[in-house]
């Protein structure tokens, strides 16, 4: 699949991966009133944000782990700063948590970039990586009983993480078979323009000087992508269904560990240490890539 259809399918696939990592894995257990229609709206929103990030990566010709991290950082800024306003709460901590600490580091570098890389590694390494992701999800999930969230049972957790994880399997399989377009078609501007309009409308409805940080963060990220790019962006070559299916080990391990963990502990205050570590790593990596872009610019 090539051209516009490939771009659309890629945006939907990246959007679903981001939903699983940024919503399902993050919240661990489904809300009691969650409906498939709600999940569809979330997927649509994430897919538009993913399309904006994908357009930037195509323009910058940036792939690999740097493309996964910086592209997911853009998606995080789009979700948290244009679609909702959480990026401006608890300023400046929310600039890092969750755009850089979770969307960029966990969703982008871990689930997307790491997942795609492990698909082409040895089977044992992929299994260990997926088990590691599942353990992380279970440890993180131990926090939610302390927030008073209604905890799902085995069936609900299997559907929420496992069936949604099957969508990630399909997304990986499809992504590896797409040939993305080069920069040029006008429609590549549509998703980035939509995000810009959403941010502008939000700034009018809820005016705040803090909202001016959004174009700064987005602009710095896109600039770094452009300076570091040039090699091109590709998700291929194709990967078999069996290797993609090993991703299901991650939600399986999370469900298998977090359910007895909830019963035994009643909740563990893991949110602060995990937020501090992922925040430091996410921010540090983002700044390091910006510095690398500056060095590339000085050497140009």
PDB file of C-alpha atoms in Angstrom:
ATOM      1  CA  UNK A   1       0.000   0.000   0.000  1.00  0.00           C
ATOM      2  CA  UNK A   2       1.358   3.411  -0.983  1.00  0.00           C
ATOM      3  CA  UNK A   3       0.616   7.141  -1.076  1.00  0.00           C
ATOM      4  CA  UNK A   4      -2.448   8.635   0.587  1.00  0.00           C
ATOM      5  CA  UNK A   5      -4.050   5.304   1.602  1.00  0.00           C
ATOM      6  CA  UNK A   6      -0.773   4.231   3.247  1.00  0.00           C
ATOM      7  CA  UNK A   7      -0.586   7.523   5.151  1.00  0.00           C
ATOM      8  CA  UNK A   8      -4.184   7.145   6.366  1.00  0.00           C
ATOM      9  CA  UNK A   9      -3.681   3.525   7.453  1.00  0.00           C
ATOM     10  CA  UNK A  10      -0.396   4.453   9.148  1.00  0.00           C
ATOM     11  CA  UNK A  11      -2.109   7.262  11.076  1.00  0.00           C
ATOM     12  CA  UNK A  12      -4.850   4.882  12.237  1.00  0.00           C
ATOM     13  CA  UNK A  13      -2.306   2.225  13.222  1.00  0.00           C
ATOM     14  CA  UNK A  14      -0.093   4.690  15.089  1.00  0.00           C
ATOM     15  CA  UNK A  15      -3.192   6.171  16.700  1.00  0.00           C
ATOM     16  CA  UNK A  16      -4.285   2.773  18.006  1.00  0.00           C
ATOM     17  CA  UNK A  17      -0.827   1.940  19.340  1.00  0.00           C
ATOM     18  CA  UNK A  18      -0.860   5.308  21.117  1.00  0.00           C
ATOM     19  CA  UNK A  19      -4.339   4.615  22.536  1.00  0.00           C
ATOM     20  CA  UNK A  20      -3.251   1.264  23.928  1.00  0.00           C
ATOM     21  CA  UNK A  21      -0.054   2.655  25.431  1.00  0.00           C
ATOM     22  CA  UNK A  22      -1.308   6.101  26.457  1.00  0.00           C
ATOM     23  CA  UNK A  23      -4.793   5.155  27.660  1.00  0.00           C
ATOM     24  CA  UNK A  24      -5.205   1.420  28.286  1.00  0.00           C
ATOM     25  CA  UNK A  25      -1.738   0.740  29.678  1.00  0.00           C
ATOM     26  CA  UNK A  26      -1.668   4.081  31.509  1.00  0.00           C
ATOM     27  CA  UNK A  27      -5.020   3.633  33.274  1.00  0.00           C
ATOM     28  CA  UNK A  28      -4.536  -0.157  33.532  1.00  0.00           C
ATOM     29  CA  UNK A  29      -8.189  -0.864  34.342  1.00  0.00           C
ATOM     30  CA  UNK A  30     -11.199   0.328  32.303  1.00  0.00           C
ATOM     31  CA  UNK A  31     -13.633   2.919  33.580  1.00  0.00           C
ATOM     32  CA  UNK A  32     -16.937   1.269  34.588  1.00  0.00           C
ATOM     33  CA  UNK A  33     -18.886   3.351  32.047  1.00  0.00           C
ATOM     34  CA  UNK A  34     -16.450   2.885  29.141  1.00  0.00           C
ATOM     35  CA  UNK A  35     -18.269   2.228  25.857  1.00  0.00           C
ATOM     36  CA  UNK A  36     -16.948   1.099  22.500  1.00  0.00           C
ATOM     37  CA  UNK A  37     -18.208   4.382  21.069  1.00  0.00           C
ATOM     38  CA  UNK A  38     -16.067   6.301  23.572  1.00  0.00           C
ATOM     39  CA  UNK A  39     -13.051   4.224  22.608  1.00  0.00           C
ATOM     40  CA  UNK A  40     -13.776   4.980  18.958  1.00  0.00           C
ATOM     41  CA  UNK A  41     -13.761   8.728  19.612  1.00  0.00           C
ATOM     42  CA  UNK A  42     -10.480   8.430  21.525  1.00  0.00           C
ATOM     43  CA  UNK A  43      -8.968   6.440  18.645  1.00  0.00           C
ATOM     44  CA  UNK A  44     -10.087   9.082  16.147  1.00  0.00           C
ATOM     45  CA  UNK A  45      -8.531  11.859  18.256  1.00  0.00           C
ATOM     46  CA  UNK A  46      -5.266   9.989  18.703  1.00  0.00           C
ATOM     47  CA  UNK A  47      -5.165   9.140  14.992  1.00  0.00           C
ATOM     48  CA  UNK A  48      -5.381  12.808  14.008  1.00  0.00           C
ATOM     49  CA  UNK A  49      -2.595  13.634  16.460  1.00  0.00           C
ATOM     50  CA  UNK A  50      -0.590  10.678  15.131  1.00  0.00           C
ATOM     51  CA  UNK A  51      -1.175  11.923  11.588  1.00  0.00           C
ATOM     52  CA  UNK A  52       0.238  15.326  12.536  1.00  0.00           C
ATOM     53  CA  UNK A  53       3.323  13.690  14.038  1.00  0.00           C
ATOM     54  CA  UNK A  54       3.666  11.392  11.019  1.00  0.00           C
ATOM     55  CA  UNK A  55       3.521  14.377   8.663  1.00  0.00           C
ATOM     56  CA  UNK A  56       6.331  16.014  10.626  1.00  0.00           C
ATOM     57  CA  UNK A  57       8.415  12.825  10.472  1.00  0.00           C
ATOM     58  CA  UNK A  58       7.850  12.528   6.707  1.00  0.00           C
ATOM     59  CA  UNK A  59       8.829  16.188   6.213  1.00  0.00           C
ATOM     60  CA  UNK A  60      11.919  15.763   8.387  1.00  0.00           C
ATOM     61  CA  UNK A  61      12.748  12.344   6.864  1.00  0.00           C
ATOM     62  CA  UNK A  62      13.347  11.079  10.388  1.00  0.00           C
ATOM     63  CA  UNK A  63      12.829   7.439  11.332  1.00  0.00           C
ATOM     64  CA  UNK A  64      14.357   5.029  13.818  1.00  0.00           C
ATOM     65  CA  UNK A  65      14.263   5.484  17.569  1.00  0.00           C
ATOM     66  CA  UNK A  66      14.688   9.267  17.312  1.00  0.00           C
ATOM     67  CA  UNK A  67      11.683   9.493  15.029  1.00  0.00           C
ATOM     68  CA  UNK A  68       9.644   7.301  17.398  1.00  0.00           C
ATOM     69  CA  UNK A  69      10.570   9.382  20.450  1.00  0.00           C
ATOM     70  CA  UNK A  70      10.259  12.865  18.943  1.00  0.00           C
ATOM     71  CA  UNK A  71       7.180  11.931  16.920  1.00  0.00           C
ATOM     72  CA  UNK A  72       5.489  10.615  20.058  1.00  0.00           C
ATOM     73  CA  UNK A  73       6.551  13.767  21.913  1.00  0.00           C
ATOM     74  CA  UNK A  74       4.692  15.749  19.254  1.00  0.00           C
ATOM     75  CA  UNK A  75       1.678  13.481  19.681  1.00  0.00           C
ATOM     76  CA  UNK A  76       1.864  14.093  23.432  1.00  0.00           C
ATOM     77  CA  UNK A  77       1.903  17.854  22.962  1.00  0.00           C
ATOM     78  CA  UNK A  78      -1.033  17.564  20.542  1.00  0.00           C
ATOM     79  CA  UNK A  79      -3.113  15.471  22.936  1.00  0.00           C
ATOM     80  CA  UNK A  80      -2.240  17.251  26.173  1.00  0.00           C
ATOM     81  CA  UNK A  81      -1.917  20.798  24.838  1.00  0.00           C
ATOM     82  CA  UNK A  82      -4.331  21.115  21.899  1.00  0.00           C
ATOM     83  CA  UNK A  83      -7.067  18.530  22.434  1.00  0.00           C
ATOM     84  CA  UNK A  84      -7.121  18.959  26.229  1.00  0.00           C
ATOM     85  CA  UNK A  85      -5.412  21.431  28.526  1.00  0.00           C
ATOM     86  CA  UNK A  86      -3.610  19.188  31.000  1.00  0.00           C
ATOM     87  CA  UNK A  87      -0.250  20.409  29.688  1.00  0.00           C
ATOM     88  CA  UNK A  88      -0.864  23.802  31.318  1.00  0.00           C
ATOM     89  CA  UNK A  89      -1.834  22.434  34.736  1.00  0.00           C
ATOM     90  CA  UNK A  90       0.740  22.220  37.556  1.00  0.00           C
ATOM     91  CA  UNK A  91       3.079  24.221  35.349  1.00  0.00           C
ATOM     92  CA  UNK A  92       5.851  23.402  34.469  1.00  0.00           C
ATOM     93  CA  UNK A  93       5.690  19.779  35.666  1.00  0.00           C
ATOM     94  CA  UNK A  94       2.899  18.917  33.237  1.00  0.00           C
ATOM     95  CA  UNK A  95       5.088  19.914  30.297  1.00  0.00           C
ATOM     96  CA  UNK A  96       7.002  16.736  31.056  1.00  0.00           C
ATOM     97  CA  UNK A  97       4.295  14.558  32.605  1.00  0.00           C
ATOM     98  CA  UNK A  98       2.751  13.150  30.485  1.00  0.00           C
ATOM     99  CA  UNK A  99       3.902  14.389  27.017  1.00  0.00           C
ATOM    100  CA  UNK A 100       7.579  13.478  27.441  1.00  0.00           C
ATOM    101  CA  UNK A 101       7.503  11.064  30.374  1.00  0.00           C
ATOM    102  CA  UNK A 102       4.741   8.810  29.031  1.00  0.00           C
ATOM    103  CA  UNK A 103       3.762   9.571  25.421  1.00  0.00           C
ATOM    104  CA  UNK A 104       7.314  10.068  24.150  1.00  0.00           C
ATOM    105  CA  UNK A 105       9.232   7.676  26.396  1.00  0.00           C
ATOM    106  CA  UNK A 106       6.773   4.845  27.110  1.00  0.00           C
ATOM    107  CA  UNK A 107       4.401   4.968  24.129  1.00  0.00           C
ATOM    108  CA  UNK A 108       6.852   6.165  21.471  1.00  0.00           C
ATOM    109  CA  UNK A 109      10.267   4.852  22.391  1.00  0.00           C
ATOM    110  CA  UNK A 110       9.100   1.840  24.386  1.00  0.00           C
ATOM    111  CA  UNK A 111       5.964   0.417  22.776  1.00  0.00           C
ATOM    112  CA  UNK A 112       6.303   1.685  19.184  1.00  0.00           C
ATOM    113  CA  UNK A 113      10.057   2.016  18.648  1.00  0.00           C
ATOM    114  CA  UNK A 114      11.018  -0.848  20.936  1.00  0.00           C
ATOM    115  CA  UNK A 115       8.211  -3.031  19.653  1.00  0.00           C
ATOM    116  CA  UNK A 116       9.179  -2.526  16.000  1.00  0.00           C
ATOM    117  CA  UNK A 117      12.869  -3.121  16.756  1.00  0.00           C
ATOM    118  CA  UNK A 118      12.147  -6.305  18.715  1.00  0.00           C
ATOM    119  CA  UNK A 119      10.077  -7.651  15.829  1.00  0.00           C
ATOM    120  CA  UNK A 120      13.331  -7.909  13.888  1.00  0.00           C
ATOM    121  CA  UNK A 121      15.469  -9.191  16.748  1.00  0.00           C
ATOM    122  CA  UNK A 122      15.807 -12.739  17.977  1.00  0.00           C
ATOM    123  CA  UNK A 123      12.651 -14.376  19.299  1.00  0.00           C
ATOM    124  CA  UNK A 124      14.064 -14.747  22.803  1.00  0.00           C
ATOM    125  CA  UNK A 125      14.956 -11.050  22.973  1.00  0.00           C
ATOM    126  CA  UNK A 126      11.463 -10.097  21.812  1.00  0.00           C
ATOM    127  CA  UNK A 127       9.875 -12.370  24.407  1.00  0.00           C
ATOM    128  CA  UNK A 128      12.005 -10.840  27.156  1.00  0.00           C
ATOM    129  CA  UNK A 129      11.140  -7.337  25.960  1.00  0.00           C
ATOM    130  CA  UNK A 130       7.406  -8.030  25.935  1.00  0.00           C
ATOM    131  CA  UNK A 131       7.549  -9.661  29.369  1.00  0.00           C
ATOM    132  CA  UNK A 132       9.466  -6.625  30.632  1.00  0.00           C
ATOM    133  CA  UNK A 133       6.788  -4.286  29.261  1.00  0.00           C
ATOM    134  CA  UNK A 134       4.130  -6.420  30.936  1.00  0.00           C
ATOM    135  CA  UNK A 135       5.931  -6.288  34.281  1.00  0.00           C
ATOM    136  CA  UNK A 136       6.220  -2.517  34.008  1.00  0.00           C
ATOM    137  CA  UNK A 137       2.495  -2.274  33.296  1.00  0.00           C
ATOM    138  CA  UNK A 138       1.704  -4.398  36.357  1.00  0.00           C
ATOM    139  CA  UNK A 139       3.964  -2.378  38.655  1.00  0.00           C
ATOM    140  CA  UNK A 140       2.494   0.893  37.417  1.00  0.00           C
ATOM    141  CA  UNK A 141      -1.031  -0.483  37.741  1.00  0.00           C
ATOM    142  CA  UNK A 142      -0.559  -1.135  41.472  1.00  0.00           C
ATOM    143  CA  UNK A 143      -1.117   2.579  42.071  1.00  0.00           C
ATOM    144  CA  UNK A 144      -4.709   2.863  40.863  1.00  0.00           C
ATOM    145  CA  UNK A 145      -6.541   1.354  43.869  1.00  0.00           C
ATOM    146  CA  UNK A 146      -5.203   4.299  45.897  1.00  0.00           C
ATOM    147  CA  UNK A 147      -7.097   6.633  43.532  1.00  0.00           C
ATOM    148  CA  UNK A 148     -10.336   4.841  44.271  1.00  0.00           C
ATOM    149  CA  UNK A 149     -10.719   3.543  40.719  1.00  0.00           C
ATOM    150  CA  UNK A 150     -13.155   0.680  40.209  1.00  0.00           C
ATOM    151  CA  UNK A 151     -10.975  -2.339  39.433  1.00  0.00           C
ATOM    152  CA  UNK A 152     -12.053  -4.741  36.716  1.00  0.00           C
ATOM    153  CA  UNK A 153     -11.852  -8.498  37.084  1.00  0.00           C
ATOM    154  CA  UNK A 154     -10.142 -11.024  34.844  1.00  0.00           C
ATOM    155  CA  UNK A 155     -12.659 -10.758  32.006  1.00  0.00           C
ATOM    156  CA  UNK A 156     -12.680  -6.957  31.974  1.00  0.00           C
ATOM    157  CA  UNK A 157      -8.901  -6.699  32.185  1.00  0.00           C
ATOM    158  CA  UNK A 158      -8.403  -9.274  29.458  1.00  0.00           C
ATOM    159  CA  UNK A 159     -10.741  -7.368  27.162  1.00  0.00           C
ATOM    160  CA  UNK A 160      -9.330  -3.941  28.039  1.00  0.00           C
ATOM    161  CA  UNK A 161      -5.646  -4.804  27.705  1.00  0.00           C
ATOM    162  CA  UNK A 162      -5.674  -8.081  25.769  1.00  0.00           C
ATOM    163  CA  UNK A 163      -8.264  -7.486  23.030  1.00  0.00           C
ATOM    164  CA  UNK A 164      -7.043  -3.922  22.597  1.00  0.00           C
ATOM    165  CA  UNK A 165      -3.534  -5.375  22.443  1.00  0.00           C
ATOM    166  CA  UNK A 166      -4.658  -7.547  19.539  1.00  0.00           C
ATOM    167  CA  UNK A 167      -5.274  -4.277  17.707  1.00  0.00           C
ATOM    168  CA  UNK A 168      -1.635  -3.367  18.335  1.00  0.00           C
ATOM    169  CA  UNK A 169      -0.606  -6.703  16.816  1.00  0.00           C
ATOM    170  CA  UNK A 170      -2.591  -5.874  13.682  1.00  0.00           C
ATOM    171  CA  UNK A 171      -1.167  -2.345  13.645  1.00  0.00           C
ATOM    172  CA  UNK A 172       2.428  -3.630  13.731  1.00  0.00           C
ATOM    173  CA  UNK A 173       1.668  -6.097  10.960  1.00  0.00           C
ATOM    174  CA  UNK A 174       0.080  -3.433   8.748  1.00  0.00           C
ATOM    175  CA  UNK A 175       2.750  -0.803   9.419  1.00  0.00           C
ATOM    176  CA  UNK A 176       5.491  -3.143   8.274  1.00  0.00           C
ATOM    177  CA  UNK A 177       3.732  -3.422   4.901  1.00  0.00           C
ATOM    178  CA  UNK A 178       3.201   0.259   4.143  1.00  0.00           C
ATOM    179  CA  UNK A 179       5.203   2.455   1.792  1.00  0.00           C
ATOM    180  CA  UNK A 180       4.846   6.022   3.031  1.00  0.00           C
ATOM    181  CA  UNK A 181       4.686   8.974   0.641  1.00  0.00           C
ATOM    182  CA  UNK A 182       7.410  11.567   0.374  1.00  0.00           C
ATOM    183  CA  UNK A 183       6.755  15.162   1.313  1.00  0.00           C
ATOM    184  CA  UNK A 184       4.730  17.109  -1.221  1.00  0.00           C
ATOM    185  CA  UNK A 185       0.983  16.319  -1.249  1.00  0.00           C
ATOM    186  CA  UNK A 186      -1.172  19.082   0.203  1.00  0.00           C
ATOM    187  CA  UNK A 187      -3.145  16.612   2.341  1.00  0.00           C
ATOM    188  CA  UNK A 188      -0.067  16.019   4.495  1.00  0.00           C
ATOM    189  CA  UNK A 189      -0.817  19.433   6.015  1.00  0.00           C
ATOM    190  CA  UNK A 190      -4.366  18.541   7.081  1.00  0.00           C
ATOM    191  CA  UNK A 191      -3.644  16.840  10.417  1.00  0.00           C
ATOM    192  CA  UNK A 192      -1.014  19.413  11.544  1.00  0.00           C
ATOM    193  CA  UNK A 193      -3.377  22.233  10.558  1.00  0.00           C
ATOM    194  CA  UNK A 194      -6.230  20.629  12.519  1.00  0.00           C
ATOM    195  CA  UNK A 195      -4.037  20.508  15.617  1.00  0.00           C
ATOM    196  CA  UNK A 196      -3.072  24.152  15.168  1.00  0.00           C
ATOM    197  CA  UNK A 197      -6.711  25.168  14.842  1.00  0.00           C
ATOM    198  CA  UNK A 198      -7.650  23.197  17.981  1.00  0.00           C
ATOM    199  CA  UNK A 199      -4.902  24.923  19.956  1.00  0.00           C
ATOM    200  CA  UNK A 200      -5.985  28.346  18.650  1.00  0.00           C
ATOM    201  CA  UNK A 201      -9.645  27.717  19.496  1.00  0.00           C
ATOM    202  CA  UNK A 202      -8.675  26.542  22.971  1.00  0.00           C
ATOM    203  CA  UNK A 203      -6.577  29.664  23.438  1.00  0.00           C
ATOM    204  CA  UNK A 204      -9.570  31.841  22.573  1.00  0.00           C
ATOM    205  CA  UNK A 205     -12.008  29.905  24.771  1.00  0.00           C
ATOM    206  CA  UNK A 206      -9.609  29.733  27.739  1.00  0.00           C
ATOM    207  CA  UNK A 207      -7.020  32.473  27.187  1.00  0.00           C
ATOM    208  CA  UNK A 208      -3.812  32.055  29.167  1.00  0.00           C
ATOM    209  CA  UNK A 209      -0.212  33.060  28.645  1.00  0.00           C
ATOM    210  CA  UNK A 210       0.753  29.492  29.561  1.00  0.00           C
ATOM    211  CA  UNK A 211      -0.780  28.302  26.291  1.00  0.00           C
ATOM    212  CA  UNK A 212       2.010  30.089  24.429  1.00  0.00           C
ATOM    213  CA  UNK A 213       4.361  27.352  25.564  1.00  0.00           C
ATOM    214  CA  UNK A 214       2.645  24.953  23.144  1.00  0.00           C
ATOM    215  CA  UNK A 215       4.007  26.413  19.884  1.00  0.00           C
ATOM    216  CA  UNK A 216       7.416  26.712  21.544  1.00  0.00           C
ATOM    217  CA  UNK A 217       7.542  23.012  22.519  1.00  0.00           C
ATOM    218  CA  UNK A 218       6.058  21.877  19.223  1.00  0.00           C
ATOM    219  CA  UNK A 219       8.325  24.150  17.200  1.00  0.00           C
ATOM    220  CA  UNK A 220      11.471  23.051  19.047  1.00  0.00           C
ATOM    221  CA  UNK A 221      10.583  19.383  18.531  1.00  0.00           C
ATOM    222  CA  UNK A 222       9.843  19.779  14.815  1.00  0.00           C
ATOM    223  CA  UNK A 223      13.045  21.796  14.364  1.00  0.00           C
ATOM    224  CA  UNK A 224      15.095  19.040  16.038  1.00  0.00           C
ATOM    225  CA  UNK A 225      13.421  16.425  13.853  1.00  0.00           C
ATOM    226  CA  UNK A 226      14.356  18.379  10.745  1.00  0.00           C
ATOM    227  CA  UNK A 227      17.960  18.868  11.848  1.00  0.00           C
ATOM    228  CA  UNK A 228      18.374  15.199  12.752  1.00  0.00           C
ATOM    229  CA  UNK A 229      16.502  13.809   9.749  1.00  0.00           C
ATOM    230  CA  UNK A 230      17.536  13.039   6.225  1.00  0.00           C
ATOM    231  CA  UNK A 231      17.797   9.255   6.189  1.00  0.00           C
ATOM    232  CA  UNK A 232      14.093   8.750   5.525  1.00  0.00           C
ATOM    233  CA  UNK A 233      11.189   7.082   7.317  1.00  0.00           C
ATOM    234  CA  UNK A 234      10.123   3.480   6.735  1.00  0.00           C
ATOM    235  CA  UNK A 235       8.338   0.823   8.785  1.00  0.00           C
ATOM    236  CA  UNK A 236       9.299  -2.152   6.581  1.00  0.00           C
ATOM    237  CA  UNK A 237      10.293  -4.773   5.703  1.00  0.00           C
ATOM    238  CA  UNK A 238       7.189  -6.902   6.338  1.00  0.00           C
ATOM    239  CA  UNK A 239       6.994  -8.946   9.534  1.00  0.00           C
ATOM    240  CA  UNK A 240       5.072 -12.189  10.006  1.00  0.00           C
ATOM    241  CA  UNK A 241       1.882 -12.475  12.041  1.00  0.00           C
ATOM    242  CA  UNK A 242       3.481 -14.822  14.550  1.00  0.00           C
ATOM    243  CA  UNK A 243       6.208 -12.381  15.501  1.00  0.00           C
ATOM    244  CA  UNK A 244       3.697  -9.540  15.748  1.00  0.00           C
ATOM    245  CA  UNK A 245       1.478 -11.746  17.909  1.00  0.00           C
ATOM    246  CA  UNK A 246       4.186 -12.048  20.554  1.00  0.00           C
ATOM    247  CA  UNK A 247       3.221  -8.529  21.607  1.00  0.00           C
ATOM    248  CA  UNK A 248       0.273 -10.094  23.448  1.00  0.00           C
ATOM    249  CA  UNK A 249       2.723 -11.364  26.048  1.00  0.00           C
ATOM    250  CA  UNK A 250       2.850  -7.808  27.441  1.00  0.00           C
ATOM    251  CA  UNK A 251      -0.848  -7.400  28.309  1.00  0.00           C
ATOM    252  CA  UNK A 252      -0.967 -11.049  29.380  1.00  0.00           C
ATOM    253  CA  UNK A 253       1.809 -10.541  31.918  1.00  0.00           C
ATOM    254  CA  UNK A 254       0.270  -7.287  33.164  1.00  0.00           C
ATOM    255  CA  UNK A 255      -3.108  -8.903  33.767  1.00  0.00           C
ATOM    256  CA  UNK A 256      -1.562 -12.012  35.353  1.00  0.00           C
ATOM    257  CA  UNK A 257       0.474  -9.943  37.830  1.00  0.00           C
ATOM    258  CA  UNK A 258      -1.648  -6.906  38.606  1.00  0.00           C
ATOM    259  CA  UNK A 259      -4.817  -8.760  39.624  1.00  0.00           C
ATOM    260  CA  UNK A 260      -3.172 -10.686  42.486  1.00  0.00           C
ATOM    261  CA  UNK A 261      -1.092  -7.581  43.209  1.00  0.00           C
ATOM    262  CA  UNK A 262      -4.245  -5.576  43.865  1.00  0.00           C
ATOM    263  CA  UNK A 263      -5.634  -8.325  46.077  1.00  0.00           C
ATOM    264  CA  UNK A 264      -2.442  -8.669  48.133  1.00  0.00           C
ATOM    265  CA  UNK A 265      -1.421  -5.023  48.526  1.00  0.00           C
ATOM    266  CA  UNK A 266      -4.559  -2.944  48.151  1.00  0.00           C
ATOM    267  CA  UNK A 267      -2.475  -0.450  46.191  1.00  0.00           C
ATOM    268  CA  UNK A 268       1.109   0.780  46.237  1.00  0.00           C
ATOM    269  CA  UNK A 269       2.315   4.401  45.943  1.00  0.00           C
ATOM    270  CA  UNK A 270       4.431   3.771  42.841  1.00  0.00           C
ATOM    271  CA  UNK A 271       3.247   6.842  40.932  1.00  0.00           C
ATOM    272  CA  UNK A 272       5.760   9.340  42.315  1.00  0.00           C
ATOM    273  CA  UNK A 273       8.970   7.329  41.776  1.00  0.00           C
ATOM    274  CA  UNK A 274       7.872   6.206  38.316  1.00  0.00           C
ATOM    275  CA  UNK A 275       6.874   9.762  37.349  1.00  0.00           C
ATOM    276  CA  UNK A 276      10.197  11.132  38.614  1.00  0.00           C
ATOM    277  CA  UNK A 277      12.297   8.542  36.786  1.00  0.00           C
ATOM    278  CA  UNK A 278      10.379   8.620  33.508  1.00  0.00           C
ATOM    279  CA  UNK A 279      10.135  12.411  33.687  1.00  0.00           C
ATOM    280  CA  UNK A 280      13.881  12.805  34.167  1.00  0.00           C
ATOM    281  CA  UNK A 281      14.684  10.357  31.370  1.00  0.00           C
ATOM    282  CA  UNK A 282      12.059  11.771  28.989  1.00  0.00           C
ATOM    283  CA  UNK A 283      13.061  15.388  29.533  1.00  0.00           C
ATOM    284  CA  UNK A 284      16.760  14.551  29.435  1.00  0.00           C
ATOM    285  CA  UNK A 285      16.429  12.660  26.166  1.00  0.00           C
ATOM    286  CA  UNK A 286      14.339  15.436  24.592  1.00  0.00           C
ATOM    287  CA  UNK A 287      16.919  18.072  25.588  1.00  0.00           C
ATOM    288  CA  UNK A 288      19.758  15.841  24.401  1.00  0.00           C
ATOM    289  CA  UNK A 289      18.146  15.475  20.973  1.00  0.00           C
ATOM    290  CA  UNK A 290      17.587  19.240  20.791  1.00  0.00           C
ATOM    291  CA  UNK A 291      21.275  19.723  21.623  1.00  0.00           C
ATOM    292  CA  UNK A 292      22.164  17.190  18.924  1.00  0.00           C
ATOM    293  CA  UNK A 293      20.112  19.249  16.487  1.00  0.00           C
ATOM    294  CA  UNK A 294      22.025  22.367  17.498  1.00  0.00           C
ATOM    295  CA  UNK A 295      25.334  20.597  16.943  1.00  0.00           C
ATOM    296  CA  UNK A 296      24.123  19.418  13.543  1.00  0.00           C
ATOM    297  CA  UNK A 297      23.101  22.988  12.701  1.00  0.00           C
ATOM    298  CA  UNK A 298      26.489  24.380  13.765  1.00  0.00           C
ATOM    299  CA  UNK A 299      28.257  21.799  11.628  1.00  0.00           C
ATOM    300  CA  UNK A 300      26.087  22.435   8.593  1.00  0.00           C
TER     301      UNK A 300
END
